[in-house]
XYZ file of C-alpha atoms in Angstrom:
401
model
C -0.007 0.009 0.032
C 1.126 3.385 -0.912
C 0.537 6.363 1.359
C 0.969 9.765 -0.021
C 1.092 12.699 2.406
C -0.473 15.746 0.902
C 2.075 18.003 2.152
C 4.793 15.811 0.420
C 2.686 15.705 -2.611
C 2.242 19.557 -2.628
C 5.722 20.156 -2.118
C 6.744 18.201 -5.263
C 3.988 19.470 -7.362
C 5.261 23.045 -6.515
C 8.658 22.543 -7.007
C 7.978 20.787 -10.472
C 5.936 23.742 -11.319
C 8.384 26.400 -10.666
C 11.084 24.262 -12.561
C 8.803 23.921 -15.726
C 8.308 27.458 -15.779
C 11.803 28.298 -15.836
C 12.321 25.914 -18.817
C 9.716 27.587 -20.901
C 11.135 31.199 -21.252
C 9.627 31.646 -24.696
C 6.183 30.711 -23.553
C 6.130 33.233 -20.919
C 5.053 35.957 -23.352
C 2.458 33.744 -24.784
C 1.084 33.172 -21.131
C 0.937 37.137 -20.867
C -0.735 37.320 -24.367
C -3.434 34.800 -23.396
C -4.299 36.772 -20.123
C -3.001 34.015 -17.947
C -0.444 36.303 -16.286
C -0.236 39.943 -15.880
C 2.502 42.341 -15.045
C 2.043 44.213 -11.690
C 5.280 46.089 -11.294
C 8.718 45.990 -12.566
C 9.533 42.268 -13.182
C 6.552 41.674 -10.968
C 3.812 39.289 -12.144
C 0.506 37.797 -10.931
C -1.174 34.495 -12.189
C -4.890 34.962 -13.372
C -6.054 31.590 -14.006
C -5.649 27.989 -12.784
C -5.249 26.521 -9.377
C -2.469 28.988 -8.197
C -4.488 32.014 -9.015
C -3.418 35.023 -7.256
C 0.185 33.833 -6.767
C 2.863 36.449 -7.356
C 6.258 36.094 -8.427
C 9.248 37.958 -9.521
C 11.283 37.564 -12.703
C 15.165 37.906 -12.661
C 16.660 38.616 -16.288
C 20.302 38.656 -17.209
C 22.104 41.457 -19.061
C 20.609 40.369 -22.561
C 17.101 40.687 -21.024
C 16.460 36.846 -20.904
C 14.834 35.313 -18.138
C 17.151 33.627 -15.686
C 14.981 32.806 -12.684
C 11.387 32.936 -11.568
C 11.193 33.481 -7.943
C 7.678 32.638 -6.429
C 6.767 35.087 -3.488
C 6.189 33.040 -0.277
C 4.020 35.798 1.160
C 5.328 35.474 4.646
C 6.610 38.155 6.797
C 10.226 38.679 8.084
C 10.993 39.220 11.451
C 13.544 41.883 12.834
C 16.484 39.608 12.464
C 15.666 38.644 9.027
C 14.191 35.164 9.465
C 10.930 34.388 8.006
C 8.078 34.193 10.557
C 7.022 30.652 10.126
C 7.469 27.640 12.323
C 7.054 24.260 10.795
C 7.565 20.609 11.776
C 9.063 19.713 8.565
C 10.704 21.679 5.585
C 8.216 23.970 3.813
C 8.533 23.960 -0.249
C 10.065 27.409 0.041
C 12.890 26.231 2.330
C 12.158 29.174 4.711
C 11.244 29.313 8.415
C 12.225 27.996 11.840
C 12.126 24.242 11.503
C 12.037 21.711 14.521
C 12.356 17.959 13.057
C 9.302 16.086 14.373
C 7.690 19.336 15.816
C 7.113 20.388 19.449
C 4.432 20.621 21.912
C 5.579 23.904 23.715
C 3.405 26.737 22.961
C 5.985 29.302 23.849
C 8.449 27.827 21.392
C 6.167 28.126 18.666
C 5.101 31.547 19.486
C 8.566 32.698 19.354
C 9.739 30.741 16.312
C 6.482 31.852 14.247
C 6.678 35.452 15.081
C 3.129 35.273 16.879
C 4.613 36.171 20.331
C 2.712 39.357 20.545
C -0.652 40.653 21.681
C -3.159 42.721 19.826
C -5.069 45.703 21.506
C -7.467 48.345 20.700
C -7.028 52.101 20.683
C -9.351 54.971 20.200
C -9.982 55.904 16.647
C -9.015 59.560 16.343
C -9.311 62.323 13.662
C -8.377 66.071 13.360
C -10.923 68.562 12.587
C -10.065 72.091 12.282
C -6.993 71.768 14.236
C -8.672 69.746 17.068
C -8.346 65.997 17.808
C -11.549 64.141 18.119
C -12.568 60.383 18.998
C -14.938 58.386 16.671
C -16.502 56.769 19.676
C -18.172 54.035 17.531
C -14.776 52.906 16.169
C -11.220 51.872 17.538
C -8.022 50.689 15.844
C -6.348 47.324 16.287
C -2.639 47.470 16.876
C 0.171 45.309 17.809
C 1.158 45.618 21.510
C 4.776 45.108 20.944
C 5.407 47.549 17.909
C 2.403 49.683 17.895
C 1.746 48.809 14.243
C -1.700 49.365 13.091
C -3.453 46.244 11.870
C -7.081 47.643 11.031
C -10.271 49.507 12.015
C -12.871 47.733 14.011
C -16.163 48.415 15.785
C -16.362 49.401 19.441
C -17.572 46.115 20.600
C -14.559 44.134 18.771
C -12.629 42.055 21.095
C -9.329 40.852 20.065
C -8.689 36.963 19.981
C -4.930 36.649 21.016
C -2.581 34.332 19.146
C -2.026 32.306 22.222
C -5.711 31.727 22.540
C -5.821 30.175 19.173
C -3.377 27.402 20.442
C -5.454 26.768 23.635
C -8.689 26.714 21.431
C -7.073 23.853 19.304
C -5.874 21.925 22.541
C -9.231 22.004 23.822
C -11.228 21.337 20.519
C -9.401 18.033 20.153
C -9.359 17.487 23.822
C -5.602 16.993 24.180
C -2.773 18.977 25.460
C 0.116 16.984 23.973
C -0.576 17.887 20.417
C 2.302 18.423 18.047
C 2.090 21.841 16.485
C 2.586 21.217 12.615
C 3.031 24.947 11.484
C 2.252 28.533 12.630
C 2.882 31.944 10.855
C 1.776 35.240 10.173
C 1.001 37.459 7.074
C 0.807 41.045 6.329
C 2.546 42.302 9.474
C 0.342 40.266 11.521
C -3.063 41.030 10.169
C -3.566 37.509 9.638
C -2.029 34.616 11.326
C -2.544 30.718 10.993
C -1.804 27.686 13.247
C -2.349 23.926 12.454
C -2.164 20.557 13.931
C -2.595 17.180 12.502
C -5.424 15.081 13.548
C -4.877 11.404 14.401
C -7.635 10.232 12.034
C -6.801 9.670 8.324
C -9.494 9.385 5.448
C -8.629 6.536 2.868
C -10.591 7.004 -0.383
C -10.967 3.703 -2.371
C -8.411 1.739 -0.248
C -8.414 -1.136 -2.688
C -8.185 0.916 -5.884
C -6.429 4.491 -5.922
C -5.873 4.319 -2.387
C -5.938 8.097 -2.004
C -4.925 8.642 1.699
C -6.126 12.123 3.115
C -4.430 13.304 6.376
C -6.927 15.924 7.910
C -5.289 18.890 9.564
C -7.040 21.417 11.810
C -6.365 24.894 10.885
C -6.879 28.175 12.987
C -6.921 31.146 10.882
C -7.232 34.412 12.775
C -7.888 37.914 11.399
C -6.731 41.119 13.540
C -7.505 43.869 10.836
C -11.391 43.710 11.318
C -11.963 42.166 7.763
C -12.413 38.583 8.806
C -13.414 36.113 11.529
C -11.615 33.675 13.669
C -12.130 30.479 12.002
C -11.261 26.898 12.142
C -11.171 24.532 9.294
C -10.360 20.783 8.933
C -8.263 20.523 5.785
C -5.630 18.199 4.254
C -3.327 20.829 3.707
C -0.892 22.755 5.791
C -1.061 26.502 5.498
C 2.655 27.202 5.298
C 2.560 30.301 3.109
C 0.045 32.669 1.587
C -0.504 30.143 -1.433
C -1.255 27.302 0.762
C -3.584 29.120 2.823
C -5.836 29.463 -0.078
C -5.794 25.717 -0.444
C -6.625 25.248 3.213
C -9.843 27.187 2.631
C -10.536 25.566 -0.663
C -10.151 21.989 0.349
C -11.563 22.451 3.873
C -13.856 19.366 4.678
C -15.837 21.817 6.838
C -15.316 25.270 8.781
C -16.486 26.858 11.896
C -16.234 30.703 12.437
C -17.063 33.290 15.072
C -16.948 36.978 15.412
C -14.383 38.771 17.578
C -16.522 39.080 20.704
C -16.037 38.526 24.475
C -16.252 34.728 25.134
C -16.011 33.805 21.402
C -13.533 31.069 21.836
C -15.443 29.504 24.886
C -17.830 27.829 22.327
C -15.769 24.899 21.931
C -18.757 22.462 22.090
C -20.415 24.036 19.109
C -17.150 24.264 17.160
C -16.701 20.377 17.820
C -20.225 19.627 16.690
C -19.987 21.921 13.444
C -16.574 20.640 12.632
C -17.580 16.974 13.123
C -14.428 16.005 14.819
C -15.503 12.408 15.099
C -14.649 9.048 13.696
C -18.410 8.720 12.421
C -18.036 11.887 10.312
C -14.729 10.712 8.819
C -16.074 7.287 8.117
C -19.176 8.780 6.123
C -16.915 11.222 4.309
C -14.538 8.401 3.160
C -17.494 6.050 2.250
C -19.000 8.564 -0.133
C -15.735 9.661 -1.508
C -14.810 5.913 -2.163
C -18.229 5.506 -3.950
C -17.448 8.146 -6.330
C -13.798 6.908 -6.845
C -15.282 3.385 -7.755
C -17.897 4.940 -10.233
C -16.443 5.087 -13.948
C -17.937 7.774 -15.952
C -17.959 8.572 -19.511
C -17.126 12.035 -20.905
C -20.697 12.054 -21.847
C -21.793 11.502 -18.241
C -19.441 14.348 -17.135
C -21.018 16.820 -19.734
C -24.577 15.958 -18.610
C -23.670 16.682 -14.904
C -22.004 19.842 -16.072
C -25.589 20.515 -18.040
C -27.572 19.791 -14.843
C -25.441 22.234 -12.843
C -25.508 25.053 -15.509
C -28.608 24.380 -17.612
C -28.745 26.463 -20.790
C -31.934 27.286 -22.171
C -32.848 26.754 -26.024
C -33.525 30.264 -26.385
C -30.288 31.540 -24.839
C -28.450 34.518 -26.571
C -25.208 33.756 -28.508
C -23.294 35.382 -25.748
C -24.785 32.798 -22.863
C -23.991 30.071 -25.548
C -20.661 31.084 -25.898
C -20.031 31.389 -22.159
C -21.604 27.950 -21.481
C -19.323 26.465 -24.264
C -16.075 28.209 -22.608
C -17.118 26.795 -19.094
C -17.597 23.427 -20.601
C -14.139 23.641 -22.305
C -12.439 24.668 -18.917
C -14.228 22.063 -16.984
C -13.136 19.411 -19.335
C -9.623 20.467 -19.345
C -9.454 20.122 -15.547
C -11.401 16.910 -15.655
C -8.672 15.428 -18.121
C -5.973 16.506 -15.611
C -7.753 14.985 -12.691
C -8.295 11.636 -14.848
C -4.596 11.224 -15.108
C -4.360 11.048 -11.215
C -7.373 8.983 -10.222
C -8.939 7.742 -13.283
C -12.163 8.646 -15.151
C -14.296 8.573 -12.182
C -17.046 10.663 -10.395
C -14.258 11.262 -7.916
C -12.254 12.934 -10.519
C -15.276 14.922 -11.823
C -15.765 16.218 -8.301
C -12.284 17.494 -7.944
C -12.695 19.151 -11.258
C -15.860 20.898 -10.346
C -14.550 22.114 -7.055
C -11.242 23.378 -8.685
C -13.227 25.056 -11.448
C -15.332 27.004 -8.814
C -12.567 27.996 -6.568
C -9.740 28.957 -9.217
C -10.905 29.135 -12.732
C -14.511 30.405 -12.853
C -14.741 34.023 -13.787
C -15.183 36.314 -10.680
C -16.319 39.880 -11.110
C -14.668 42.095 -8.194
C -16.316 44.785 -6.492
C -15.310 48.115 -6.798
C -12.847 48.196 -3.919
C -11.638 44.571 -4.762
C -9.067 43.046 -6.914
C -10.012 39.772 -8.663
C -7.670 38.049 -6.201
C -9.518 39.462 -3.271
C -12.914 38.785 -4.714
C -12.136 35.187 -5.189
C -10.465 34.570 -2.011
C -13.484 36.233 -0.189
C -15.921 34.064 -2.202
C -14.151 30.939 -0.941
C -13.899 32.104 2.728
C -17.566 33.027 2.724
C -18.493 29.746 0.982
C -20.267 31.494 -2.010
C -20.147 28.184 -4.008
C -20.775 25.741 -1.161
C -24.396 25.047 -2.277
C -23.172 24.339 -5.961
C -20.482 22.091 -4.755
C -22.881 20.180 -2.513
C -25.360 19.777 -5.455
C -22.626 18.445 -7.577
C -21.603 15.875 -4.795
C -25.190 14.741 -4.625
C -25.516 14.611 -8.498
C -22.434 12.698 -8.712
C -23.336 10.240 -6.091
C -26.538 9.423 -8.066
C -24.091 7.875 -10.813
C -22.805 5.191 -8.469
C -22.427 1.745 -10.360
C -21.179 -0.465 -7.610
């Protein structure tokens, strides 16, 4: 039996992707022309399509102007001594951070190594009016207590959930105080932080077939800027960088979130019930996914599922017909990629639909949003959860054995 750890698989896939891009210098401009990549600054680019949508990288050129290196941005903050604000129990794909082989159970050590050893406080929101300083009584600002750096603007009732509280919350959630911390780090100067542990249960999809082993992790993602909630997700991915964080939300088995109010993290029982941290939950999850993995489908079956999910009226305009055809082509491309890994099954179809919704489907940003922010917000808020659930139920109807 071959067991594939998702973190190892992701690291290998990421390394292969970066190397592949380096070898295709002449195809770089073609990707820009196709709208897959855009320039956002001097030799700075952003990916606009695919599973790594939103990832940014820097192009290093030689004296002839030819591409020498493409450097992926890890998205993690640097500490005062120049080290990256990350703790991990094993090397991350970017090779940065403070690593303790095998991990540690000591919270203080992880707080220090990950750069999370600071508290957040709120201060009055002040403004100047005709030479006089006034206070906005309905608002406050969140700031780092160690540096005074501003993190965001919040309401007067906002109560910060401290970084240490996230660790304690995870301990109480799983009912163990000897858990090994898998990773922790901060993004954007501490506006957003993450902490993860590995759960003892593993999910095996189709043990006698593709034997896809999924190792669930529990991740806490806390927002100190006032633009997000304190949330907990069960996920097979370890958010060791900004890119991986998006995977953590995208691949989350389920999530639980709470506003920043007094007593928010005391709702452990509700969180445990919502997240389904029980063997019964994972057994059911594995059973349904295995059923999909053992259901062979033809490309026509896949197209019919797509037609059911995105119906097209006979009297649809040419524009709608063109959009429908483009969607079908995009979904078919993702499906073909998944079939190479797990076979032409309903399981591959489900992976393709989920990937399309999260990272390929057009997303119209609001006036104050970039497409990247709009897409991330949609995933965080579960904008496509109903469609994903509908696809799961529809594919289960195709079971053959």
